[in-house]
Tab-separated table of C-alpha atoms and ligand atoms in Angstrom:
chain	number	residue	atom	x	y	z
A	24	UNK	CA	-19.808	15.591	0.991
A	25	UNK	CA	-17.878	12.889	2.500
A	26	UNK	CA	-18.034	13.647	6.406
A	27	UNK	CA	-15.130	13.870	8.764
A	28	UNK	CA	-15.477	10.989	10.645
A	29	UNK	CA	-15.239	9.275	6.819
A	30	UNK	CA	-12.283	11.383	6.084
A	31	UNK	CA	-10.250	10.781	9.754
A	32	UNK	CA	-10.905	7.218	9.968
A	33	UNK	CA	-9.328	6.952	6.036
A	34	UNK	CA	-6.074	9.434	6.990
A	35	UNK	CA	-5.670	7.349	10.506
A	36	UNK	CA	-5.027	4.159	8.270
A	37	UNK	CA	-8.330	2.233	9.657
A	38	UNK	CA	-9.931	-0.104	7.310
A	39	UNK	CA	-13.382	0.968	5.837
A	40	UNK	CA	-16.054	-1.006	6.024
A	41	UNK	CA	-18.556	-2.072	3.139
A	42	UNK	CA	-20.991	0.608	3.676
A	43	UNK	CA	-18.235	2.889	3.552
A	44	UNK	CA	-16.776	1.900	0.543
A	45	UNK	CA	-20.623	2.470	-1.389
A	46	UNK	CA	-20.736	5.942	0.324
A	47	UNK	CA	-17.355	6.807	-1.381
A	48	UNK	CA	-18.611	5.357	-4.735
A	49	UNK	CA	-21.775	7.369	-4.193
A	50	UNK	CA	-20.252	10.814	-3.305
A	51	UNK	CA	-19.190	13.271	-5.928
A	52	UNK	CA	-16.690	15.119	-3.701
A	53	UNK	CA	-14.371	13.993	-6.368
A	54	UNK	CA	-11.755	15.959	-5.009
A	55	UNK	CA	-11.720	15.004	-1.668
A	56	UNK	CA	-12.194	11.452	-2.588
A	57	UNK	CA	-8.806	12.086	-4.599
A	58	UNK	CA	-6.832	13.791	-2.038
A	59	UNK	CA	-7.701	10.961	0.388
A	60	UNK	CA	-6.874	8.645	-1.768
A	61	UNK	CA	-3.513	9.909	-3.188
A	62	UNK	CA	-2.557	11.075	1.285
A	63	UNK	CA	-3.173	6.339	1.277
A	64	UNK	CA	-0.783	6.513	-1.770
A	65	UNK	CA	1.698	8.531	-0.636
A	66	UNK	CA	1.603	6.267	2.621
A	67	UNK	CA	2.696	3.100	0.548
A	68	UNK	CA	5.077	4.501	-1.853
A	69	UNK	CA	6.250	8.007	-1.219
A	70	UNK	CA	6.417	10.200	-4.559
A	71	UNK	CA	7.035	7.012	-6.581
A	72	UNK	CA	5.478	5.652	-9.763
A	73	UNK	CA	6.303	2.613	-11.090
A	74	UNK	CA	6.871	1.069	-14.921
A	75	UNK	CA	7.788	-1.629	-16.710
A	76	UNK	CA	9.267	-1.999	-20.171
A	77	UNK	CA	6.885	-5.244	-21.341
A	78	UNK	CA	5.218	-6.800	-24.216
A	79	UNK	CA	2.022	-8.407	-24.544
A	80	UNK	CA	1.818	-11.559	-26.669
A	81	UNK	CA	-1.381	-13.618	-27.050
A	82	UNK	CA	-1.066	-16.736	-28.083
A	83	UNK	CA	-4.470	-17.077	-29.676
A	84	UNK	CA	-7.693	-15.911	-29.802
A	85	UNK	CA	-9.656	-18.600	-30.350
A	86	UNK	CA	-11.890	-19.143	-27.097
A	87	UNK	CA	-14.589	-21.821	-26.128
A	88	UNK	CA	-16.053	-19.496	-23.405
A	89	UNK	CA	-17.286	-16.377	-25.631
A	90	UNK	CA	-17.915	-13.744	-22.944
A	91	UNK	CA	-20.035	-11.450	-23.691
A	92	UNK	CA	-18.333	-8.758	-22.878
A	93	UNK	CA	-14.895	-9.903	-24.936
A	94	UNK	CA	-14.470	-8.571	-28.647
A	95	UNK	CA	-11.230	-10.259	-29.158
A	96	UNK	CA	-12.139	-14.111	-28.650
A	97	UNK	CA	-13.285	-15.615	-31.664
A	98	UNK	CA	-14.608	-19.538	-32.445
A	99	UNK	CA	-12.334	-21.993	-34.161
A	100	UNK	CA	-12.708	-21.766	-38.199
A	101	UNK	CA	-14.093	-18.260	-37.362
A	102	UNK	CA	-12.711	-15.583	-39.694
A	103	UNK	CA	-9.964	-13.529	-37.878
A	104	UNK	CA	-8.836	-16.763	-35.864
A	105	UNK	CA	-5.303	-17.185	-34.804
A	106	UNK	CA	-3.147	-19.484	-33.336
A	107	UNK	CA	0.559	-19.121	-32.588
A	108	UNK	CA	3.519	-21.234	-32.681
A	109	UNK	CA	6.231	-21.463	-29.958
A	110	UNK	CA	8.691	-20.539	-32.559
A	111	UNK	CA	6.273	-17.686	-34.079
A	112	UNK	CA	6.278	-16.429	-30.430
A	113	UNK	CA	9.840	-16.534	-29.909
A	114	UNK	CA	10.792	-14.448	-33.163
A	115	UNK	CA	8.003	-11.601	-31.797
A	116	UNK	CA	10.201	-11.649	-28.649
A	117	UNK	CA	13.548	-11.556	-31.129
A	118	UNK	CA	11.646	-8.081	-32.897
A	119	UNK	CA	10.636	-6.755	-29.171
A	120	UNK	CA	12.443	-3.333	-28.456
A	121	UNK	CA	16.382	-3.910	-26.367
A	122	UNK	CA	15.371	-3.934	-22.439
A	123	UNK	CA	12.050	-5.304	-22.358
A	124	UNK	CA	11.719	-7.336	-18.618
A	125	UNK	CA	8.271	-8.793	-18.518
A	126	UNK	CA	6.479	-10.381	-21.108
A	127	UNK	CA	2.251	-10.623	-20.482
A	128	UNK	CA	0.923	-13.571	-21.800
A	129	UNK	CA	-2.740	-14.051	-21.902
A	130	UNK	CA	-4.892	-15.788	-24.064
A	131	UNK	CA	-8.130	-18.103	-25.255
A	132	UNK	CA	-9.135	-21.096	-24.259
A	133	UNK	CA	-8.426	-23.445	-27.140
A	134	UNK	CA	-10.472	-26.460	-28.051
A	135	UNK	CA	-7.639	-29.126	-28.980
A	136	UNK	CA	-4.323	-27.513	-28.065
A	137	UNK	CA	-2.898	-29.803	-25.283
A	138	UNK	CA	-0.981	-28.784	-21.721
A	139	UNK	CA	2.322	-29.764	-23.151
A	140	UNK	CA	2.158	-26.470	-25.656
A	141	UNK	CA	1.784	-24.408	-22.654
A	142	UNK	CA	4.977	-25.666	-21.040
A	143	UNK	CA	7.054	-25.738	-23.986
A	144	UNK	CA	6.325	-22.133	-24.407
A	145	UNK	CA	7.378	-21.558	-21.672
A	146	UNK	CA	10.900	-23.847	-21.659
A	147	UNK	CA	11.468	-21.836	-24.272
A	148	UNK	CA	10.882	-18.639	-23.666
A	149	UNK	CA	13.090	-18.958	-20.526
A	150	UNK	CA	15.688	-20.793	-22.404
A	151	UNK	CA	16.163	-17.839	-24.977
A	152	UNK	CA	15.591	-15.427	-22.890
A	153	UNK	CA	16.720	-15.891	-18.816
A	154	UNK	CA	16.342	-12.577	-18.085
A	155	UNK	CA	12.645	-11.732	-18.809
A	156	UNK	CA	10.066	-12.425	-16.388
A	157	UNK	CA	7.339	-14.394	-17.787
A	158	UNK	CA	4.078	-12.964	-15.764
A	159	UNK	CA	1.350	-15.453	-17.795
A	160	UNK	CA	-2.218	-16.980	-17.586
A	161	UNK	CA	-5.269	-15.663	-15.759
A	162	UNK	CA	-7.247	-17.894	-13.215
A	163	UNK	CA	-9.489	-18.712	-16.001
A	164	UNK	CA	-6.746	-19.955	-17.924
A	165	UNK	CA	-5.106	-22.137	-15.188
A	166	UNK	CA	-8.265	-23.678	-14.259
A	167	UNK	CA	-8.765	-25.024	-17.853
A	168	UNK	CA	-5.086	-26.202	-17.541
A	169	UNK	CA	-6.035	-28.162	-14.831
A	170	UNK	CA	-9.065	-29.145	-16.594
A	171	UNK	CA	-7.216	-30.441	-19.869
A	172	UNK	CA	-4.012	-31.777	-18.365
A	173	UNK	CA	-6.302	-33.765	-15.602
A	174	UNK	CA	-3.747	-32.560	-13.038
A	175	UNK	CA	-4.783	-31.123	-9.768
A	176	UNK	CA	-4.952	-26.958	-9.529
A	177	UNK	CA	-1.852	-27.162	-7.354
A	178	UNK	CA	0.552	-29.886	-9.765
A	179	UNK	CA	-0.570	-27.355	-13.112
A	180	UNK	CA	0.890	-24.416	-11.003
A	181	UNK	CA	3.628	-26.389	-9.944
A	182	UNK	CA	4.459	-27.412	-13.662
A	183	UNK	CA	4.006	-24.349	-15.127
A	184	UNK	CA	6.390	-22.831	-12.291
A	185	UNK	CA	8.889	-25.510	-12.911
A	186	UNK	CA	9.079	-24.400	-17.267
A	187	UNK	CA	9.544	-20.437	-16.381
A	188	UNK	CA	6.605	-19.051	-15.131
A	189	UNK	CA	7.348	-16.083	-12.501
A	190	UNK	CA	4.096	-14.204	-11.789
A	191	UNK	CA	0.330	-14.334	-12.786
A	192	UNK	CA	-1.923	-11.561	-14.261
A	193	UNK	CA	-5.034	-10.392	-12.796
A	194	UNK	CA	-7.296	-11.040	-15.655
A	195	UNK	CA	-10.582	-12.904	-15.577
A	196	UNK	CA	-12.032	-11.629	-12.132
A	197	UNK	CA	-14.686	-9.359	-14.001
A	198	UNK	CA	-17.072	-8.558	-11.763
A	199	UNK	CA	-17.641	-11.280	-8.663
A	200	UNK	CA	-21.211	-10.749	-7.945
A	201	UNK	CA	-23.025	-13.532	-9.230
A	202	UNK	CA	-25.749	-12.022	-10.989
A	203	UNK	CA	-24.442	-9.847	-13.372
A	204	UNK	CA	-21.498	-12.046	-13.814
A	205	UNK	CA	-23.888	-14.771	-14.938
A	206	UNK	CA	-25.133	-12.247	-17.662
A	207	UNK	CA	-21.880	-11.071	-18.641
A	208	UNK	CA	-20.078	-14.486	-18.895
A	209	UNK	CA	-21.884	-17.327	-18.435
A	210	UNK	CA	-19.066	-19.934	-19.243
A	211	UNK	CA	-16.444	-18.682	-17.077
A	212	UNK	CA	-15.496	-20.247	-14.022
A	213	UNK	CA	-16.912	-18.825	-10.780
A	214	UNK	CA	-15.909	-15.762	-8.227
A	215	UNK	CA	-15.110	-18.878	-5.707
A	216	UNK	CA	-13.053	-20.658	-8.436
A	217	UNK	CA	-10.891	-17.396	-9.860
A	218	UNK	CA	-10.498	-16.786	-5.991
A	219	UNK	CA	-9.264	-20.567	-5.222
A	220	UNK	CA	-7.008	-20.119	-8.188
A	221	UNK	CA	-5.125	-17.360	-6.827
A	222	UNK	CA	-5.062	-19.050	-3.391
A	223	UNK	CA	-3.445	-21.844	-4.467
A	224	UNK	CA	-0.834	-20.471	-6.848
A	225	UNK	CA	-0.415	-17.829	-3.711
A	226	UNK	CA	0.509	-21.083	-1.745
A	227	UNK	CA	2.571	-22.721	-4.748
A	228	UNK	CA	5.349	-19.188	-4.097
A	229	UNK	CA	3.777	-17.673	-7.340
A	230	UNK	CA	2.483	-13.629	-6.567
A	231	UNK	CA	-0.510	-12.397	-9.028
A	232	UNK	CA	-2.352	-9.499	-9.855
A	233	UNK	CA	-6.258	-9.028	-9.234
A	234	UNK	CA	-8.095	-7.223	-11.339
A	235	UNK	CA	-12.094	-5.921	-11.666
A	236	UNK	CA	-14.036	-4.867	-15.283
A	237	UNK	CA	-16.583	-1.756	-14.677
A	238	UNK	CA	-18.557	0.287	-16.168
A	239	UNK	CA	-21.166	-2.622	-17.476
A	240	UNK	CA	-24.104	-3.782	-16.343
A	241	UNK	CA	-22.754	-3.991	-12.423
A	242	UNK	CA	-23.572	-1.352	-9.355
A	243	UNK	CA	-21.763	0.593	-7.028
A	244	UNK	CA	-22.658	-2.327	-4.840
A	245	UNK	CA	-21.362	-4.968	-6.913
A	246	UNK	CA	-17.725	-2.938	-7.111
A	247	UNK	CA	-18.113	-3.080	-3.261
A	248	UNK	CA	-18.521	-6.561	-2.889
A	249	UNK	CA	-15.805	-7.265	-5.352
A	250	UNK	CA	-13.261	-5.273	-3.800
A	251	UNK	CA	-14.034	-7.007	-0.048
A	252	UNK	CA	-13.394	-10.198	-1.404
A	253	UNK	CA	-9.853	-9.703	-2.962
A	254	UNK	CA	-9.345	-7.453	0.590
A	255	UNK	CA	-10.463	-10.649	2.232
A	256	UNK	CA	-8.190	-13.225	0.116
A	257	UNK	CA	-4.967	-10.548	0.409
A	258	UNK	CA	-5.648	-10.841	4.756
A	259	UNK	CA	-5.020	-14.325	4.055
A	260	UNK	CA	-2.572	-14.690	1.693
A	261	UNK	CA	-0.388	-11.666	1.071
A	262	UNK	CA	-0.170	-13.018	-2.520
A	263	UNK	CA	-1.071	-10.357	-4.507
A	264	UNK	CA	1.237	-7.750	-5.544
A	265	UNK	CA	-1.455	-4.915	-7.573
A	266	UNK	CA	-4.740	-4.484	-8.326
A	267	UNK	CA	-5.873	-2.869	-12.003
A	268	UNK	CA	-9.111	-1.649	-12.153
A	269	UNK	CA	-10.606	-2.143	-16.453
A	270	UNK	CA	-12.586	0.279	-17.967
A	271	UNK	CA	-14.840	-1.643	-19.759
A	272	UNK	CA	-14.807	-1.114	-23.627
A	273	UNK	CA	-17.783	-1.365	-25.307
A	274	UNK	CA	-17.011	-1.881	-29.259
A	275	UNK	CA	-17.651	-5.315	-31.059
A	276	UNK	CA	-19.389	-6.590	-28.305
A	277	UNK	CA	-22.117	-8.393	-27.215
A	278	UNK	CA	-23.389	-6.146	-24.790
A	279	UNK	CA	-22.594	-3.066	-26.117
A	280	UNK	CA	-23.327	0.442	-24.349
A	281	UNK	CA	-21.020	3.030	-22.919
A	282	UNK	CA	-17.799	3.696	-22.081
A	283	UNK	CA	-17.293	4.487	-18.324
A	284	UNK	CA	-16.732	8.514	-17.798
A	285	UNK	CA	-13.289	9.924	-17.354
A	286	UNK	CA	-14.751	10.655	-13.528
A	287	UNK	CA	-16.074	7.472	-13.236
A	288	UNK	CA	-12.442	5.640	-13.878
A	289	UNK	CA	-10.900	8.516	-11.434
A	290	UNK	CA	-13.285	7.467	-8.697
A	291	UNK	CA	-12.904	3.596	-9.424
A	292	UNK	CA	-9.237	4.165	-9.086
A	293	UNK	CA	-9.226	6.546	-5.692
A	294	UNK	CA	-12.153	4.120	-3.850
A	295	UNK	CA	-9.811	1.195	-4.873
A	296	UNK	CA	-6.698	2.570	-2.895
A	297	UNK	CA	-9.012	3.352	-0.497
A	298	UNK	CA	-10.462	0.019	0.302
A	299	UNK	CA	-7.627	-2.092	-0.697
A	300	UNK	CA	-5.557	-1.183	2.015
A	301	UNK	CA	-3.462	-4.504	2.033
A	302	UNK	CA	-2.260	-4.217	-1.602
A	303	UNK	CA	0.869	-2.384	-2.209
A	304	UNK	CA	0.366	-1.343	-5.852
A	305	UNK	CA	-2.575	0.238	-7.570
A	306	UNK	CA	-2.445	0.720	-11.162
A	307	UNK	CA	-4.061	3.145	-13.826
A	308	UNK	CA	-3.534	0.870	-17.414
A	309	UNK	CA	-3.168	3.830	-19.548
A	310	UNK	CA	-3.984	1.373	-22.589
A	311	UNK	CA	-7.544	1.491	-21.553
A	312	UNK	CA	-7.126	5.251	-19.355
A	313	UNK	CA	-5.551	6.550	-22.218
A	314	UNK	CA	-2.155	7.944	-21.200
A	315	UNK	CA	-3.626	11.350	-20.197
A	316	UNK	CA	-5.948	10.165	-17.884
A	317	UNK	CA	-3.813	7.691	-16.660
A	318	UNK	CA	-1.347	10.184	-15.501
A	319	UNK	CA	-4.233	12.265	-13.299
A	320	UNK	CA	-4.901	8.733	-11.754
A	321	UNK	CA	-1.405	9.492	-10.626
A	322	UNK	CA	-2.867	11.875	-8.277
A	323	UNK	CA	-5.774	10.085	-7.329
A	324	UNK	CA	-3.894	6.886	-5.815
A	325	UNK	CA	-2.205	4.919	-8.435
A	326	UNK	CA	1.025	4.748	-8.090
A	327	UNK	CA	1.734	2.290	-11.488
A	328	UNK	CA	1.109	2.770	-15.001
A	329	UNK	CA	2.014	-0.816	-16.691
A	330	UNK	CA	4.012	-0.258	-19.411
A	331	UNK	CA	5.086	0.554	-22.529
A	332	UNK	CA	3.313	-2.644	-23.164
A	333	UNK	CA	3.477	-2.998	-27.213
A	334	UNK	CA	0.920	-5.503	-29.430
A	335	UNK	CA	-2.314	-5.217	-26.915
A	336	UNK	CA	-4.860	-7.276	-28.773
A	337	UNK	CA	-7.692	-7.305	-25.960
A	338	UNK	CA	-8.934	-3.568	-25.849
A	339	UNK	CA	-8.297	-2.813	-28.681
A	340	UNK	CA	-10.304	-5.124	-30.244
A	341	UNK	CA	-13.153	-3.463	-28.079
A	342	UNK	CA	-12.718	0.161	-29.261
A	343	UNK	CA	-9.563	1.519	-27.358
A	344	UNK	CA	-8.031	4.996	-28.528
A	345	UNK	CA	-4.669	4.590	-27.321
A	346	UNK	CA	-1.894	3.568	-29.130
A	347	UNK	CA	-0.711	0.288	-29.284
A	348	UNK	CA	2.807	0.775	-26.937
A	349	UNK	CA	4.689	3.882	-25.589
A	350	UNK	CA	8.306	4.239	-25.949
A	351	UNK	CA	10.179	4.354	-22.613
A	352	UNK	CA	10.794	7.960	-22.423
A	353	UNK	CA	7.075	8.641	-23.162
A	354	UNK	CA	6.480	6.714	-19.956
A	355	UNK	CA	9.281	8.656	-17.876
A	356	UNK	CA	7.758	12.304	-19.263
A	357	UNK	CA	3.938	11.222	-18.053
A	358	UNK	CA	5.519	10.197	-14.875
A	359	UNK	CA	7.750	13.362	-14.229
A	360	UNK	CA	4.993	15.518	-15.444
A	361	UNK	CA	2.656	13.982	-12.555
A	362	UNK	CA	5.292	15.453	-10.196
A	363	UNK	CA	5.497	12.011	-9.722
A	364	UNK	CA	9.485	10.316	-9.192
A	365	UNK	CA	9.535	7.418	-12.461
A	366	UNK	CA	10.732	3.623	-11.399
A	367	UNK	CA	11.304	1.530	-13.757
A	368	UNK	CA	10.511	-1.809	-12.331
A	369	UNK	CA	10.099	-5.793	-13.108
A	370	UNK	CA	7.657	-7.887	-12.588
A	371	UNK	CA	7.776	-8.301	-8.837
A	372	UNK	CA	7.932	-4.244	-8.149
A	373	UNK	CA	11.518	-4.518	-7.606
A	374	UNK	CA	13.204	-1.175	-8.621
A	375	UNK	CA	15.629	-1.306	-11.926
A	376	UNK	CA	16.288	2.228	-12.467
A	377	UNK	CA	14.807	5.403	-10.549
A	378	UNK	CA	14.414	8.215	-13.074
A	379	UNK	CA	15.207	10.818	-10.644
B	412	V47	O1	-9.487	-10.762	-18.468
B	412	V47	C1	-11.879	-8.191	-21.999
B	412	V47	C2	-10.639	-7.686	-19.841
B	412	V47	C3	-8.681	-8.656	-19.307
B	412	V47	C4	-12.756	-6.243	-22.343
B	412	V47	O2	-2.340	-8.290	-14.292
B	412	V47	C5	-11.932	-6.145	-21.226
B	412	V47	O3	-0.836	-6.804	-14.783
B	412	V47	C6	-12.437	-3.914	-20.988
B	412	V47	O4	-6.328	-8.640	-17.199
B	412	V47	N1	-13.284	-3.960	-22.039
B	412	V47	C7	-7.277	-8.838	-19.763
B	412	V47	N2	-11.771	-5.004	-20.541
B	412	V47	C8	-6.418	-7.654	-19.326
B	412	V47	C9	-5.839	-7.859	-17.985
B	412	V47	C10	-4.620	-7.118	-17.590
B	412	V47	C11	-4.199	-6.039	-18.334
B	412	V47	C12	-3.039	-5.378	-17.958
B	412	V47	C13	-2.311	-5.803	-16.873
B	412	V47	C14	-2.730	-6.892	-16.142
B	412	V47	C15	-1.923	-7.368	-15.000
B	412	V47	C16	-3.899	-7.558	-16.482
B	412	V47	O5	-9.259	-7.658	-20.101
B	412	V47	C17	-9.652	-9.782	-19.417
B	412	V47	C18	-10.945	-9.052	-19.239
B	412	V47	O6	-11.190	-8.862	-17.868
B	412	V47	N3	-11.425	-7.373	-21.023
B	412	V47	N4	-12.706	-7.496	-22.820
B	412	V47	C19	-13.466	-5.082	-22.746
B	412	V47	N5	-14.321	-5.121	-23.770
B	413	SF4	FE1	-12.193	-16.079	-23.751
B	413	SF4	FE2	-11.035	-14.440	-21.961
B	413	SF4	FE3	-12.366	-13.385	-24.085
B	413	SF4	FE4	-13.711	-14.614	-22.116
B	413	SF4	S1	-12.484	-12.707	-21.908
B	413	SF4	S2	-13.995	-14.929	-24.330
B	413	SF4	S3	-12.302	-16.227	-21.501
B	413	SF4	S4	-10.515	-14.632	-24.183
């Protein structure tokens, strides 16, 4: 039973504090924890759900970090390998559905291809294209940028704001605790790193997503910690525009196990709008909800569903069941069904069209 106190202090708008947050996580009032959680919702954006008509595109998969956790990276020579062009990129974008606005670009880190591949991709994606946000490279990727192009983590923002990029994903973050994130991914750059990252490109004028893999080898504790530190970073930056919560997928892995329970990603979700009271945006990415479960996060304090997202590579690699995109209308009938009012958005949560 969460207690009253718990439930006023939530409904009054006051921040709750660490201990708090691992009561909530600990508590199976699911559906008070829900109801809370949607009333914080409702605070920030009314009746509205949010959208975007996006495709993925992954550049390659071929990774020198190998997380443990990841069963889409693979070594160089390995079978299943790939590596795009720029031009191979820009005819996926020619074969994309009419509308699309955003375009998520995420990818390994490759052994030998240099900086300048990154910014011609991206010269010429916003050449063809001037009217598609380019939302593109996680922390992890930026840092190696840095690392490879021997410029400082500011100048490789600055550069790759200067050849298109508008906004940066939230992938990478995992889990922050240092522990388990030692066991899950022991070549990945650091909580303090992937949190200087987004600092800095916060500072450089670019917003970016935060993100937070569960369901693995971490605790209620480590979810708490996690979530304090992005709270902390947002108090001083303002940077981040939404925070996704991933369900970790077990398939092809290294570490293996379970998926997390459908109750389990409903509670991650609520306790996340909950404690994250300085982000606008939480969203339930129905790729790895599926789209059913992603529309009863609806009611437990998302209030954003991606997209209709088309070519995800990642989780599916690792087992997802969903499909591989949704059309637009699919998107606007899991929406409406939530009793929920569909936006169709772009990348910086601007409204294009409210489905009314
Ligand atoms: O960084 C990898 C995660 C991330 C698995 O910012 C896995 O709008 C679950 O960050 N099970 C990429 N997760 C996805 C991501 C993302 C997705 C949608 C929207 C946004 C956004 C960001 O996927 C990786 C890693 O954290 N991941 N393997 C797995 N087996
Ligand atoms: Fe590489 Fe990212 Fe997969 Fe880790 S999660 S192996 S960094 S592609």
């Amino acid at each position: 039973m969460i207690e009253t106190a718990l439930k006023q202090k939530i409904l009054a708008a006051e921040r709750v504090s660490s201990e708090e947050a691992e009561v909530l996580f600990n508590d199976d009032d699911i559906h008070t924890l829900g109801e809370l959680a949607a009333a914080v919702a409702e605070r920030k954006n009314g009746r509205r759900a949010y959208f975007v008509l996006n495709r993925h595109v992954n550049p390659t998969n071929i990774c020198i970090n190998r997380c443990r956790f990841c069963a889409f990276s693979r070594s160089k020579g390995e079978e299943g390998a790939f590596e795009l062009s720029v031009d191979e990129i820009l005819e996926k974008m020619e074969d994309s559905p009419e509308g699309i606005r955003e375009v998520h670009i995420v990818g390994g880190l490759h052994p030998d291809r240099p900086f300048e591949y990154y910014l011609r991709l991206l010269q010429a994606l916003k050449g063809r294209f001037p009217g598609i946000h380019i939302k593109a490279f996680t922390a992890v990727e930026v840092d190696y940028l840095s690392r490879i192009s021997g410029l400082g983590l500011s100048e490789t923002l600055l550069s790759l704001k200067e050849s298109g990029l508008d906004a940066m994903p939230g992938g990478g973050a995992e889990i922050f605790a240092e522990g388990v994130r030692r066991r899950l991914c022991p070549e990945k750059i650091s909580a303090q790193r992937w949190l200087e990252v987004h600092r800095t490109a916060h500072l450089c004028g670019i917003r970016t997503n935060a993100t937070m893999l569960y369901g693995h080898l971490e605790s209620y504790a480590d979810r708490v910690e996690h979530l304090l530190r992005l709270r902390e970073l947002q108090d001083e930056t303002g940077g981040f525009q939404a925070f996704i919560p991933l369900s970790y997928h077990p398939r092809n892995t290294d570490i293996g196990g379970l998926y997390p329970s459908g109750l389990d990603d409903l509670k991650t979700i609520a306790v996340s709008r909950i404690v994250l009271d300085n982000f606008d945006h939480i969203k339930a990415y129905w790729i790895m909800l599926g789209e059913k479960l992603s529309q009863v996060a609806l009611l437990f304090g998302a209030d954003d569903v991606d997209g209709t997202v088309i070519e995800e590579r990642i989780t599916h690699a690792a087992g997802a069941m969903t499909g591989e995109g949704l059309a637009k209308d699919q998107m606007i009938h899991l929406i409406r069904r939530a009793g929920k009012t569909p936006v169709e958005r772009d990348a910086f949560y601007e409204a294009v069209k409210v489905h009314a």
